[in-house]
Amino acid sequence: MATFTNPIANIRAFNRFYTDIIGLLDRHLLHSRYSLAEARIIYEISVGENLQASQIMTAMHIDKSYLSRLLKKLEKEGLIIKKPSEQDARAMFISLTAKGLREFNILNKASDEQISAMTTGLKASDQQQLVNHMNAIMNILTKTAII
Amino acid sequence: MATFTNPIANIRAFNRFYTDIIGLLDRHLLHSRYSLAEARIIYEISVGENLQASQIMTAMHIDKSYLSRLLKKLEKEGLIIKKPSEQDARAMFISLTAKGLREFNILNKASDEQISAMTTGLKASDQQQLVNHMNAIMNILTKTAII
DNA sequence: AAATACAGTTGACAAAGTCAACTATATTTA
DNA sequence: TAAATATAGTTGACTTTGTCAACTGTATTT
């Protein structure tokens, strides 16, 4: 079994874990309708409410030109709307349309089903533990402003 | 703060965490020399010893045609060698060359430094906790044969 | 008022990944 | 044992994903 003895040696093992579990989901489930990046934009907006494009860019660590194209596509599909800021004519505020919100819920639901399918081997107690550990990691990282 | 209330809702939040922390590393550090996929192949071989291409394919959930090209590139760079199986003339056994092993160590060392740089804000106790939680997740997943 | 910085867009391109058809060997089945 | 089927890996043509540099238009600084 691969173990995380220290952060250094871990990185590849953890990456492997990630790719297998989360990546599997993203590739096989989401890619059929939206790219991972698109799904994440939708997620970011649903969490952040009325974000500026630049904020999404920072949050996702992606190139502004790439984000620009993705937003254009999502807008064309009617999932988001952009409205220019009144304070700063350069800035765009992005928000989900009703359709975008529905899609977000569908994505979440689909994730749900996929995860269930993948984790049927897990006892409920293990599932809970998994979630707890993920939460703990999130806590440590947000607490120290790494995320 | 984003929380993992259940596996379903989590998937996007966890993905965000992953993208930020691990993805940052992979994109900025590894991509300069090797793609994430290449780095992971090197990792898989260093762990698995004398794997068949098909095993790597299964482990990584990537397309065989893509893997084929990646292996070709790594072979051309002298990082791996392929030798045909004696039992099955169709199969290739892949192993790291001395150079490949050196590169693996360099990658690990580089990861190390990058992670240190990223986590200087973390107290030693938090770092340890982070590692412990990652380990716990790995344990649950391996125990139930999900990985 | 001129210089500089910032938000976002666009064109041209590079990297990553996929699909279908193929070669060559193995295994199954009739 | 010959024909059909399956498997391991390769290749050509392609799509998707992501990047770089140059640009427009607005805001801020000097």
Tab-separated table of C-alpha atoms (C1' of nucleotides) in Angstrom:
chain	number	residue	atom	x	y	z
A	1	MET	CA	0.000	0.000	0.000
A	2	ALA	CA	1.171	3.487	-0.799
A	3	THR	CA	1.614	5.574	2.323
A	4	PHE	CA	2.072	9.244	2.944
A	5	THR	CA	5.192	9.279	5.031
A	6	ASN	CA	5.911	12.917	4.315
A	7	PRO	CA	4.500	15.604	2.061
A	8	ILE	CA	7.303	15.210	-0.407
A	9	ALA	CA	7.080	11.550	-1.186
A	10	ASN	CA	3.335	11.853	-0.951
A	11	ILE	CA	2.689	14.073	-3.782
A	12	ARG	CA	2.798	11.422	-6.453
A	13	ALA	CA	0.879	8.906	-4.395
A	14	PHE	CA	-1.737	11.431	-3.589
A	15	ASN	CA	-1.941	12.431	-7.170
A	16	ARG	CA	-2.556	8.829	-8.030
A	17	PHE	CA	-5.344	8.618	-5.530
A	18	TYR	CA	-6.843	11.784	-6.864
A	19	THR	CA	-6.660	10.753	-10.472
A	20	ASP	CA	-8.283	7.453	-9.739
A	21	ILE	CA	-11.124	8.652	-7.633
A	22	ILE	CA	-11.912	12.176	-8.574
A	23	GLY	CA	-10.397	12.135	-12.016
A	24	LEU	CA	-12.402	9.077	-12.914
A	25	LEU	CA	-15.527	10.924	-12.062
A	26	ASP	CA	-14.579	14.037	-13.902
A	27	ARG	CA	-13.441	12.348	-17.029
A	28	HIS	CA	-16.169	9.826	-17.468
A	29	LEU	CA	-19.059	11.656	-15.997
A	30	LEU	CA	-18.633	15.337	-16.580
A	31	HIS	CA	-16.647	15.441	-19.755
A	32	SER	CA	-19.568	14.166	-21.648
A	33	ARG	CA	-21.383	17.441	-21.097
A	34	TYR	CA	-18.948	19.940	-19.667
A	35	SER	CA	-15.221	20.011	-19.248
A	36	LEU	CA	-13.853	19.906	-15.749
A	37	ALA	CA	-12.971	23.571	-16.101
A	38	GLU	CA	-16.487	24.464	-17.134
A	39	ALA	CA	-17.991	22.461	-14.303
A	40	ARG	CA	-15.693	24.175	-11.901
A	41	ILE	CA	-16.607	27.623	-13.145
A	42	ILE	CA	-20.236	26.769	-12.580
A	43	TYR	CA	-19.330	25.539	-9.122
A	44	GLU	CA	-17.334	28.675	-8.306
A	45	ILE	CA	-20.151	30.944	-9.366
A	46	SER	CA	-22.710	28.976	-7.422
A	47	VAL	CA	-20.594	29.352	-4.321
A	48	GLY	CA	-19.329	32.888	-4.824
A	49	GLU	CA	-22.418	34.690	-6.153
A	50	ASN	CA	-21.831	37.464	-8.617
A	51	LEU	CA	-18.101	37.070	-9.017
A	52	GLN	CA	-15.884	39.096	-11.231
A	53	ALA	CA	-14.147	37.160	-13.978
A	54	SER	CA	-10.824	38.076	-12.426
A	55	GLN	CA	-11.873	36.454	-9.155
A	56	ILE	CA	-12.721	33.198	-10.877
A	57	MET	CA	-9.395	33.377	-12.629
A	58	THR	CA	-7.545	33.761	-9.353
A	59	ALA	CA	-9.559	31.041	-7.668
A	60	MET	CA	-8.917	28.578	-10.443
A	61	HIS	CA	-5.368	29.535	-11.350
A	62	ILE	CA	-6.171	29.545	-15.012
A	63	ASP	CA	-5.173	31.865	-17.792
A	64	LYS	CA	-7.427	34.853	-18.366
A	65	SER	CA	-7.637	34.150	-22.075
A	66	TYR	CA	-8.766	30.620	-21.413
A	67	LEU	CA	-11.299	31.757	-18.872
A	68	SER	CA	-12.567	34.361	-21.284
A	69	ARG	CA	-13.277	31.711	-23.884
A	70	LEU	CA	-14.913	29.390	-21.390
A	71	LEU	CA	-17.171	32.136	-20.116
A	72	LYS	CA	-18.088	33.026	-23.668
A	73	LYS	CA	-19.093	29.434	-24.306
A	74	LEU	CA	-21.093	29.165	-21.093
A	75	GLU	CA	-22.816	32.433	-21.885
A	76	LYS	CA	-23.674	31.223	-25.369
A	77	GLU	CA	-25.219	28.122	-23.824
A	78	GLY	CA	-27.266	30.315	-21.552
A	79	LEU	CA	-25.770	29.047	-18.299
A	80	ILE	CA	-24.316	32.338	-17.137
A	81	ILE	CA	-24.810	36.006	-17.709
A	82	LYS	CA	-22.202	38.710	-17.661
A	83	LYS	CA	-23.063	42.188	-16.641
A	84	PRO	CA	-20.588	45.040	-16.675
A	85	SER	CA	-19.795	46.658	-13.361
A	86	GLU	CA	-21.102	50.170	-12.817
A	87	GLN	CA	-18.085	51.155	-10.771
A	88	ASP	CA	-15.571	49.834	-13.267
A	89	ALA	CA	-16.528	49.602	-16.897
A	90	ARG	CA	-13.726	47.123	-17.557
A	91	ALA	CA	-15.009	44.561	-15.082
A	92	MET	CA	-17.649	41.907	-15.654
A	93	PHE	CA	-19.834	40.402	-12.998
A	94	ILE	CA	-20.726	36.814	-13.687
A	95	SER	CA	-23.748	35.013	-12.370
A	96	LEU	CA	-25.678	31.840	-13.021
A	97	THR	CA	-28.903	31.939	-14.946
A	98	ALA	CA	-31.815	29.812	-13.807
A	99	LYS	CA	-30.699	27.295	-16.386
A	100	GLY	CA	-27.133	27.454	-15.052
A	101	LEU	CA	-28.364	26.755	-11.564
A	102	ARG	CA	-30.356	23.775	-12.803
A	103	GLU	CA	-27.272	22.452	-14.543
A	104	PHE	CA	-25.282	22.875	-11.370
A	105	ASN	CA	-27.805	20.779	-9.511
A	106	ILE	CA	-27.770	18.147	-12.213
A	107	LEU	CA	-23.988	18.004	-12.092
A	108	ASN	CA	-24.099	17.557	-8.355
A	109	LYS	CA	-26.725	14.895	-8.583
A	110	ALA	CA	-24.809	13.049	-11.267
A	111	SER	CA	-21.665	13.208	-9.128
A	112	ASP	CA	-23.678	11.778	-6.341
A	113	GLU	CA	-24.791	8.782	-8.315
A	114	GLN	CA	-21.363	8.148	-9.732
A	115	ILE	CA	-19.772	8.333	-6.317
A	116	SER	CA	-22.337	5.958	-4.937
A	117	ALA	CA	-21.620	3.530	-7.740
A	118	MET	CA	-17.909	3.770	-7.032
A	119	THR	CA	-18.184	3.401	-3.327
A	120	THR	CA	-20.712	0.631	-2.992
A	121	GLY	CA	-17.816	-1.379	-1.592
A	122	LEU	CA	-17.537	1.071	1.274
A	123	LYS	CA	-19.378	0.558	4.496
A	124	ALA	CA	-21.423	3.555	5.582
A	125	SER	CA	-19.023	4.103	8.462
A	126	ASP	CA	-16.066	4.193	6.082
A	127	GLN	CA	-17.856	6.605	3.811
A	128	GLN	CA	-18.433	8.848	6.766
A	129	GLN	CA	-14.803	8.605	7.763
A	130	LEU	CA	-13.701	9.466	4.274
A	131	VAL	CA	-15.822	12.558	4.357
A	132	ASN	CA	-14.523	13.496	7.789
A	133	HIS	CA	-10.927	13.228	6.687
A	134	MET	CA	-11.576	15.294	3.607
A	135	ASN	CA	-13.187	17.898	5.813
A	136	ALA	CA	-10.232	17.875	8.136
A	137	ILE	CA	-7.860	18.500	5.268
A	138	MET	CA	-9.988	21.335	4.022
A	139	ASN	CA	-9.982	22.825	7.496
A	140	ILE	CA	-6.251	22.778	7.852
A	141	LEU	CA	-5.768	24.319	4.457
A	142	THR	CA	-8.322	27.073	4.769
A	143	LYS	CA	-7.263	27.866	8.309
A	144	THR	CA	-3.779	28.615	7.101
A	145	ALA	CA	-4.891	30.489	4.012
A	146	ILE	CA	-3.255	28.073	1.640
A	147	ILE	CA	-6.433	27.767	-0.318
B	1	MET	CA	-15.378	27.853	3.957
B	2	ALA	CA	-16.275	24.981	1.694
B	3	THR	CA	-17.157	21.882	3.654
B	4	PHE	CA	-17.571	18.270	2.783
B	5	THR	CA	-20.983	17.539	4.102
B	6	ASN	CA	-21.398	14.455	1.967
B	7	PRO	CA	-19.517	12.766	-0.840
B	8	ILE	CA	-21.875	14.134	-3.429
B	9	ALA	CA	-21.611	17.793	-2.702
B	10	ASN	CA	-17.948	17.288	-1.952
B	11	ILE	CA	-16.690	16.261	-5.218
B	12	ARG	CA	-16.383	19.741	-6.632
B	13	ALA	CA	-14.996	21.198	-3.449
B	14	PHE	CA	-12.467	18.470	-3.149
B	15	ASN	CA	-11.554	18.894	-6.739
B	16	ARG	CA	-10.974	22.537	-6.028
B	17	PHE	CA	-8.693	21.668	-3.183
B	18	TYR	CA	-6.846	19.242	-5.360
B	19	THR	CA	-6.493	21.601	-8.252
B	20	ASP	CA	-5.144	24.306	-6.042
B	21	ILE	CA	-2.639	22.313	-4.107
B	22	ILE	CA	-1.546	19.421	-6.207
B	23	GLY	CA	-2.413	20.919	-9.529
B	24	LEU	CA	-0.372	23.975	-8.729
B	25	LEU	CA	2.591	21.791	-8.160
B	26	ASP	CA	2.075	19.740	-11.239
B	27	ARG	CA	1.449	22.607	-13.551
B	28	HIS	CA	4.154	24.936	-12.447
B	29	LEU	CA	6.794	22.518	-11.399
B	30	LEU	CA	6.523	19.401	-13.463
B	31	HIS	CA	5.095	20.690	-16.670
B	32	SER	CA	8.267	22.492	-17.407
B	33	ARG	CA	10.070	19.178	-17.889
B	34	TYR	CA	7.471	16.462	-18.033
B	35	SER	CA	3.752	16.409	-18.312
B	36	LEU	CA	1.783	15.188	-15.352
B	37	ALA	CA	1.063	12.002	-17.273
B	38	GLU	CA	4.730	11.419	-17.967
B	39	ALA	CA	5.678	12.056	-14.374
B	40	ARG	CA	3.036	9.637	-13.284
B	41	ILE	CA	4.229	6.924	-15.628
B	42	ILE	CA	7.694	7.295	-14.170
B	43	TYR	CA	6.162	7.068	-10.734
B	44	GLU	CA	4.133	3.980	-11.589
B	45	ILE	CA	7.146	2.182	-12.984
B	46	SER	CA	9.297	3.071	-10.006
B	47	VAL	CA	6.668	1.587	-7.722
B	48	GLY	CA	5.602	-1.366	-9.817
B	49	GLU	CA	8.902	-2.650	-11.236
B	50	ASN	CA	8.809	-4.163	-14.673
B	51	LEU	CA	5.213	-3.461	-15.490
B	52	GLN	CA	3.462	-4.301	-18.676
B	53	ALA	CA	2.189	-1.354	-20.655
B	54	SER	CA	-1.332	-2.644	-20.191
B	55	GLN	CA	-0.899	-2.549	-16.411
B	56	ILE	CA	0.138	1.075	-16.505
B	57	MET	CA	-2.820	1.779	-18.718
B	58	THR	CA	-5.195	0.215	-16.241
B	59	ALA	CA	-3.574	1.921	-13.292
B	60	MET	CA	-3.773	5.317	-14.903
B	61	HIS	CA	-7.104	4.971	-16.688
B	62	ILE	CA	-5.693	6.409	-19.858
B	63	ASP	CA	-6.140	5.469	-23.455
B	64	LYS	CA	-3.738	2.876	-24.799
B	65	SER	CA	-2.916	4.993	-27.823
B	66	TYR	CA	-2.008	7.912	-25.621
B	67	LEU	CA	0.083	5.717	-23.355
B	68	SER	CA	1.807	4.249	-26.356
B	69	ARG	CA	2.906	7.684	-27.495
B	70	LEU	CA	4.031	8.721	-24.053
B	71	LEU	CA	6.099	5.573	-23.640
B	72	LYS	CA	7.643	6.144	-27.020
B	73	LYS	CA	8.675	9.619	-25.990
B	74	LEU	CA	10.070	8.481	-22.650
B	75	GLU	CA	11.977	5.728	-24.392
B	76	LYS	CA	13.409	8.164	-26.896
B	77	GLU	CA	14.584	10.316	-23.998
B	78	GLY	CA	16.276	7.306	-22.480
B	79	LEU	CA	14.186	7.231	-19.304
B	80	ILE	CA	12.635	3.832	-19.821
B	81	ILE	CA	13.305	0.661	-21.745
B	82	LYS	CA	10.766	-1.685	-23.237
B	83	LYS	CA	11.529	-5.319	-23.586
B	84	PRO	CA	9.190	-7.787	-25.185
B	85	SER	CA	7.867	-10.531	-22.954
B	86	GLU	CA	9.147	-14.023	-23.682
B	87	GLN	CA	5.842	-15.617	-22.763
B	88	ASP	CA	3.782	-13.287	-24.906
B	89	ALA	CA	5.344	-11.661	-27.932
B	90	ARG	CA	2.657	-9.004	-28.003
B	91	ALA	CA	3.392	-7.723	-24.502
B	92	MET	CA	6.046	-5.189	-23.514
B	93	PHE	CA	7.681	-4.991	-20.129
B	94	ILE	CA	8.598	-1.466	-19.148
B	95	SER	CA	11.327	-0.520	-16.709
B	96	LEU	CA	13.238	2.571	-15.695
B	97	THR	CA	16.767	3.079	-16.911
B	98	ALA	CA	19.379	4.432	-14.531
B	99	LYS	CA	18.669	7.820	-16.043
B	100	GLY	CA	14.951	7.307	-15.492
B	101	LEU	CA	15.540	6.508	-11.863
B	102	ARG	CA	17.631	9.634	-11.443
B	103	GLU	CA	14.854	11.689	-13.007
B	104	PHE	CA	12.347	10.128	-10.651
B	105	ASN	CA	14.471	11.185	-7.701
B	106	ILE	CA	14.875	14.668	-9.095
B	107	LEU	CA	11.112	14.951	-9.566
B	108	ASN	CA	10.533	13.859	-5.997
B	109	LYS	CA	13.110	16.268	-4.681
B	110	ALA	CA	11.646	19.100	-6.702
B	111	SER	CA	8.178	18.259	-5.386
B	112	ASP	CA	9.645	18.384	-1.941
B	113	GLU	CA	10.991	21.874	-2.333
B	114	GLN	CA	7.865	23.178	-3.968
B	115	ILE	CA	5.667	21.728	-1.261
B	116	SER	CA	7.871	23.227	1.408
B	117	ALA	CA	7.630	26.583	-0.286
B	118	MET	CA	3.860	26.268	-0.455
B	119	THR	CA	3.398	25.160	3.107
B	120	THR	CA	5.712	27.513	4.955
B	121	GLY	CA	2.547	29.043	6.352
B	122	LEU	CA	1.709	25.735	7.990
B	123	LYS	CA	2.807	24.944	11.496
B	124	ALA	CA	4.699	21.668	11.772
B	125	SER	CA	1.786	20.199	13.698
B	126	ASP	CA	-0.622	21.122	10.897
B	127	GLN	CA	1.675	19.631	8.312
B	128	GLN	CA	1.748	16.444	10.287
B	129	GLN	CA	-2.026	16.450	10.578
B	130	LEU	CA	-2.390	16.989	6.868
B	131	VAL	CA	-0.219	13.990	6.196
B	132	ASN	CA	-2.117	11.907	8.715
B	133	HIS	CA	-5.437	12.718	7.129
B	134	MET	CA	-4.153	11.908	3.681
B	135	ASN	CA	-2.905	8.620	5.016
B	136	ALA	CA	-6.237	7.887	6.582
B	137	ILE	CA	-8.003	8.468	3.292
B	138	MET	CA	-5.566	6.215	1.516
B	139	ASN	CA	-6.148	3.550	4.116
B	140	ILE	CA	-9.880	3.566	3.750
B	141	LEU	CA	-9.654	3.411	0.001
B	142	THR	CA	-7.077	0.666	-0.230
B	143	LYS	CA	-8.774	-1.351	2.470
B	144	THR	CA	-11.899	-1.466	0.386
B	145	ALA	CA	-10.111	-2.101	-2.875
B	146	ILE	CA	-11.329	1.089	-4.441
B	147	ILE	CA	-7.818	1.978	-5.462
C	1	DA	C1'	-1.968	65.353	-19.442
C	2	DA	C1'	1.128	61.481	-19.994
C	3	DA	C1'	2.480	57.189	-18.392
C	4	DT	C1'	1.226	53.094	-16.356
C	5	DA	C1'	-1.770	49.494	-14.728
C	6	DC	C1'	-5.750	46.596	-15.104
C	7	DA	C1'	-9.932	43.707	-17.020
C	8	DG	C1'	-11.027	41.254	-20.505
C	9	DT	C1'	-10.829	39.684	-25.708
C	10	DT	C1'	-8.822	37.762	-29.852
C	11	DG	C1'	-5.592	35.257	-33.243
C	12	DA	C1'	-2.350	31.946	-33.695
C	13	DC	C1'	-0.486	28.218	-31.759
C	14	DA	C1'	1.034	24.059	-28.643
C	15	DA	C1'	-0.028	20.387	-25.629
C	16	DA	C1'	-3.037	16.779	-24.146
C	17	DG	C1'	-6.048	13.274	-25.169
C	18	DT	C1'	-9.318	10.385	-28.243
C	19	DC	C1'	-11.085	7.421	-31.963
C	20	DA	C1'	-10.920	4.122	-35.441
C	21	DA	C1'	-8.276	1.247	-38.182
C	22	DC	C1'	-4.349	-1.499	-38.283
C	23	DT	C1'	-0.395	-5.298	-37.297
C	24	DA	C1'	0.934	-9.119	-35.010
C	25	DT	C1'	0.403	-12.607	-31.696
C	26	DA	C1'	-2.671	-15.660	-28.506
C	27	DT	C1'	-6.649	-18.042	-27.259
C	28	DT	C1'	-11.009	-20.087	-28.015
C	29	DT	C1'	-14.432	-22.827	-30.592
C	30	DA	C1'	-16.204	-25.762	-34.042
D	1	DT	C1'	-6.421	-28.005	-36.639
D	2	DA	C1'	-8.393	-24.321	-39.094
D	3	DA	C1'	-11.371	-20.384	-38.459
D	4	DA	C1'	-13.056	-17.045	-35.431
D	5	DT	C1'	-12.260	-14.141	-31.731
D	6	DA	C1'	-9.585	-11.688	-28.333
D	7	DT	C1'	-5.536	-9.131	-26.736
D	8	DA	C1'	-1.234	-5.924	-26.747
D	9	DG	C1'	0.336	-2.318	-28.696
D	10	DT	C1'	0.977	1.210	-32.788
D	11	DT	C1'	-0.312	4.758	-36.055
D	12	DG	C1'	-2.957	8.577	-38.621
D	13	DA	C1'	-6.233	11.905	-38.239
D	14	DC	C1'	-8.644	14.383	-35.296
D	15	DT	C1'	-10.797	17.161	-31.053
D	16	DT	C1'	-10.304	19.300	-26.824
D	17	DT	C1'	-7.739	21.854	-23.663
D	18	DG	C1'	-4.737	25.349	-22.552
D	19	DT	C1'	-1.061	29.149	-23.559
D	20	DC	C1'	1.244	33.296	-25.409
D	21	DA	C1'	1.467	37.739	-27.174
D	22	DA	C1'	-0.757	41.556	-28.921
D	23	DC	C1'	-4.712	44.224	-28.612
D	24	DT	C1'	-9.001	47.421	-26.913
D	25	DG	C1'	-10.837	50.141	-23.655
D	26	DT	C1'	-11.053	51.967	-19.049
D	27	DA	C1'	-8.916	53.340	-14.509
D	28	DT	C1'	-5.176	54.947	-11.692
D	29	DT	C1'	-0.841	57.045	-10.778
D	30	DT	C1'	2.774	60.608	-11.356
